[in-house]
Coordinates of N, CA and C in Angstrom, one line a residue:
M1 N 5.8 -35.1 -5.6 CA 5.5 -36.5 -5.5 C 5.7 -37.0 -6.9
Q2 N 6.0 -38.3 -6.9 CA 6.3 -39.0 -8.2 C 5.1 -39.9 -8.6
V3 N 4.7 -39.9 -9.8 CA 3.6 -40.8 -10.3 C 4.0 -41.4 -11.6
I4 N 3.2 -42.4 -12.0 CA 3.3 -43.1 -13.2 C 1.9 -43.5 -13.6
A5 N 1.6 -43.5 -14.9 CA 0.3 -43.9 -15.4 C 0.1 -45.4 -15.3
R6 N -1.1 -45.8 -15.1 CA -1.4 -47.2 -15.2 C -1.1 -47.8 -16.6
K7 N -0.7 -49.0 -16.7 CA -0.3 -49.6 -18.0 C -1.3 -49.4 -19.1
G8 N -0.9 -48.8 -20.2 CA -1.8 -48.5 -21.3 C -2.5 -47.2 -21.3
L9 N -2.3 -46.4 -20.3 CA -3.0 -45.1 -20.2 C -2.0 -43.9 -20.4
R10 N -2.6 -42.8 -20.9 CA -1.9 -41.5 -20.9 C -2.8 -40.6 -20.2
V11 N -2.3 -40.0 -19.1 CA -3.0 -39.1 -18.2 C -2.5 -37.7 -18.5
P12 N -3.4 -36.7 -18.8 CA -3.0 -35.4 -19.1 C -2.3 -34.7 -17.9
I13 N -1.3 -33.9 -18.1 CA -0.7 -33.1 -17.0 C -1.7 -32.1 -16.6
E14 N -1.7 -31.7 -15.4 CA -2.7 -30.8 -14.8 C -2.8 -29.5 -15.6
T15 N -1.7 -28.9 -16.1 CA -1.8 -27.7 -16.8 C -2.4 -27.8 -18.2
G16 N -2.6 -29.0 -18.7 CA -3.3 -29.2 -20.0 C -2.5 -28.7 -21.2
S17 N -1.2 -28.7 -21.1 CA -0.4 -28.2 -22.3 C 0.0 -29.3 -23.2
R18 N -0.9 -30.3 -23.5 CA -0.7 -31.4 -24.4 C 0.5 -32.2 -24.0
R19 N 0.7 -32.3 -22.7 CA 1.7 -33.2 -22.1 C 1.0 -34.3 -21.3
Y20 N 1.6 -35.4 -21.2 CA 1.0 -36.6 -20.6 C 1.9 -37.3 -19.6
V21 N 1.3 -37.9 -18.6 CA 2.0 -38.9 -17.8 C 1.8 -40.2 -18.4
T22 N 2.8 -40.9 -18.7 CA 2.6 -42.2 -19.4 C 3.1 -43.4 -18.5
D23 N 3.0 -44.6 -19.0 CA 3.5 -45.7 -18.2 C 4.9 -46.0 -18.4
G24 N 5.7 -45.1 -19.0 CA 7.1 -45.3 -19.4 C 8.0 -45.0 -18.2
A25 N 7.8 -43.9 -17.5 CA 8.7 -43.5 -16.4 C 8.0 -42.7 -15.4
L26 N 8.6 -42.6 -14.2 CA 8.0 -41.8 -13.1 C 8.2 -40.3 -13.5
V27 N 7.2 -39.5 -13.1 CA 7.2 -38.1 -13.4 C 7.0 -37.4 -12.0
D28 N 7.8 -36.3 -11.8 CA 7.6 -35.4 -10.6 C 6.4 -34.5 -10.9
V29 N 5.4 -34.5 -10.0 CA 4.2 -33.6 -10.1 C 4.0 -33.0 -8.8
P30 N 3.3 -31.8 -8.7 CA 2.9 -31.2 -7.5 C 1.8 -32.1 -6.8
N31 N 1.8 -32.0 -5.4 CA 0.9 -32.7 -4.7 C -0.4 -31.9 -4.6
T32 N -1.2 -32.0 -5.7 CA -2.5 -31.3 -5.8 C -3.7 -32.2 -5.8
V33 N -4.9 -31.6 -5.7 CA -6.1 -32.4 -5.6 C -6.2 -33.2 -7.0
Y34 N -5.8 -32.6 -8.1 CA -6.0 -33.2 -9.4 C -5.2 -34.6 -9.4
Y35 N -4.0 -34.6 -9.0 CA -3.2 -35.8 -9.0 C -3.6 -36.8 -7.9
R36 N -4.0 -36.3 -6.8 CA -4.5 -37.2 -5.7 C -5.8 -37.9 -6.2
R37 N -6.7 -37.2 -6.9 CA -7.9 -37.8 -7.4 C -7.6 -38.8 -8.5
R38 N -6.6 -38.5 -9.4 CA -6.2 -39.5 -10.4 C -5.7 -40.8 -9.8
I39 N -4.9 -40.6 -8.7 CA -4.4 -41.8 -8.0 C -5.5 -42.6 -7.3
A40 N -6.5 -41.9 -6.7 CA -7.7 -42.5 -6.1 C -8.5 -43.3 -7.1
E41 N -8.6 -42.7 -8.3 CA -9.4 -43.4 -9.4 C -8.6 -44.5 -10.0
G42 N -7.3 -44.6 -9.8 CA -6.5 -45.7 -10.4 C -5.9 -45.4 -11.7
D43 N -6.0 -44.2 -12.2 CA -5.4 -43.8 -13.5 C -3.9 -43.6 -13.3
L44 N -3.5 -43.1 -12.1 CA -2.1 -42.9 -11.8 C -1.7 -43.8 -10.6
L45 N -0.5 -44.2 -10.6 CA 0.1 -44.9 -9.4 C 1.1 -44.0 -8.8
S46 N 1.1 -43.9 -7.4 CA 2.2 -43.1 -6.8 C 3.5 -43.8 -7.0
G47 N 4.6 -43.1 -6.9 CA 5.9 -43.7 -7.1 C 6.2 -44.8 -6.2
E48 N 5.8 -44.8 -4.9 CA 6.0 -45.9 -4.0 C 5.2 -47.1 -4.4
A49 N 4.0 -46.9 -4.8 CA 3.1 -48.1 -5.2 C 3.7 -48.7 -6.5
A50 N 4.2 -47.9 -7.4 CA 4.7 -48.4 -8.7 C 6.0 -49.2 -8.5
T51 N 6.8 -48.8 -7.6 CA 8.1 -49.6 -7.3 C 7.7 -50.8 -6.6
K52 N 6.7 -50.8 -5.7 CA 6.3 -52.0 -5.0 C 5.7 -53.0 -5.9
A53 N 4.9 -52.5 -6.8 CA 4.2 -53.4 -7.8 C 5.3 -54.0 -8.7
A54 N 6.3 -53.3 -9.1 CA 7.3 -53.8 -10.0 C 8.1 -54.8 -9.3
A55 N 8.4 -54.6 -8.0 CA 9.2 -55.6 -7.2 C 8.4 -56.9 -7.0
A56 N 7.1 -56.7 -6.8 CA 6.2 -57.9 -6.5 C 5.9 -58.7 -7.8
A57 N 6.0 -58.1 -8.9 CA 5.8 -58.8 -10.2 C 6.9 -59.8 -10.4
K58 N 6.5 -61.1 -10.5 CA 7.5 -62.1 -10.8 C 7.3 -62.6 -12.2
P59 N 8.4 -63.1 -12.8 CA 8.3 -63.6 -14.1 C 7.5 -64.9 -14.1
A60 N 6.9 -65.2 -15.2 CA 6.0 -66.4 -15.3 C 6.9 -67.6 -15.2
P61 N 6.5 -68.7 -14.6 CA 7.3 -69.9 -14.5 C 7.5 -70.5 -15.8
V62 N 8.7 -71.1 -16.0 CA 9.0 -71.7 -17.3 C 8.8 -73.2 -17.1
A63 N 8.1 -73.8 -18.1 CA 7.9 -75.3 -18.0 C 9.1 -76.0 -18.3
D64 N 9.4 -77.1 -17.6 CA 10.6 -77.9 -17.8 C 10.3 -78.9 -18.9
T65 N 10.9 -78.8 -20.1 CA 10.6 -79.7 -21.2 C 11.8 -80.6 -21.5
S66 N 12.7 -80.8 -20.5 CA 13.8 -81.7 -20.7 C 13.4 -83.1 -20.8
P67 N 14.1 -83.9 -21.5 CA 13.7 -85.3 -21.7 C 13.7 -86.1 -20.4
A68 N 14.5 -85.7 -19.4 CA 14.5 -86.4 -18.1 C 13.2 -86.4 -17.5
N69 N 12.3 -85.4 -17.7 CA 11.0 -85.3 -17.1 C 9.9 -85.8 -17.9
A70 N 10.3 -86.3 -19.1 CA 9.2 -86.8 -20.1 C 8.6 -88.1 -19.6
V71 N 7.4 -88.4 -19.8 CA 6.7 -89.6 -19.5 C 6.7 -90.5 -20.7
A72 N 7.2 -91.8 -20.4 CA 7.3 -92.7 -21.5 C 5.8 -93.2 -21.8
P73 N 5.5 -93.4 -23.1 CA 4.2 -93.9 -23.5 C 4.0 -95.3 -23.0
D74 N 2.8 -95.6 -22.7 CA 2.4 -97.0 -22.3 C 2.4 -97.9 -23.5
A75 N 3.1 -99.0 -23.4 CA 3.2 -100.0 -24.5 C 1.9 -100.7 -24.7
N76 N 1.0 -100.9 -23.7 CA -0.2 -101.6 -23.8 C -1.4 -100.7 -24.2
A77 N -1.2 -99.4 -24.4 CA -2.2 -98.5 -24.7 C -2.6 -98.6 -26.1
A78 N -3.9 -98.5 -26.4 CA -4.4 -98.6 -27.8 C -4.2 -97.3 -28.5
P79 N -4.0 -97.3 -29.8 CA -3.8 -96.1 -30.5 C -5.0 -95.2 -30.4
A80 N -4.8 -93.9 -30.5 CA -5.9 -92.9 -30.3 C -7.0 -93.1 -31.3
G81 N -6.8 -93.5 -32.5 CA -7.8 -93.6 -33.5 C -8.5 -95.0 -33.6
D82 N -8.0 -96.0 -32.8 CA -8.6 -97.3 -32.9 C -9.8 -97.5 -32.0
K83 N -11.0 -97.3 -32.6 CA -12.3 -97.3 -31.9 C -12.6 -98.7 -31.4
K84 N -12.3 -99.8 -32.1 CA -12.6 -101.1 -31.6 C -12.0 -101.5 -30.3
S85 N -10.7 -101.1 -30.1 CA -10.0 -101.5 -28.9 C -10.4 -100.6 -27.7
T86 N -10.9 -99.4 -28.0 CA -11.3 -98.5 -26.9 C -12.7 -98.9 -26.4
K87 N -13.6 -99.4 -27.3 CA -14.9 -99.8 -26.9 C -14.9 -101.2 -26.3
G88 N -13.9 -102.0 -26.5 CA -13.8 -103.4 -26.0 C -14.5 -104.4 -26.9
A89 N -14.8 -104.0 -28.2 CA -15.4 -105.0 -29.1 C -14.4 -105.7 -29.9

């Protein structure tokens, strides 16, 4: 079975030989209780879940800052710092 660590985690390999499953790439591991428990706890993601999560992740929307969509300032609006005109005095 293939697994990958949750983002930001390093999960030790079952044999404990100072090797880790990281969030960098899928790793082939045996289907043992140790890895199934780590998946259940959320430390590891199964290969299928990791590929589905990557496919579902969409890039953040980009704001349109083109001048065509800009709002023209109101000519009758008072300046922001003019207290007399904003209070009506």
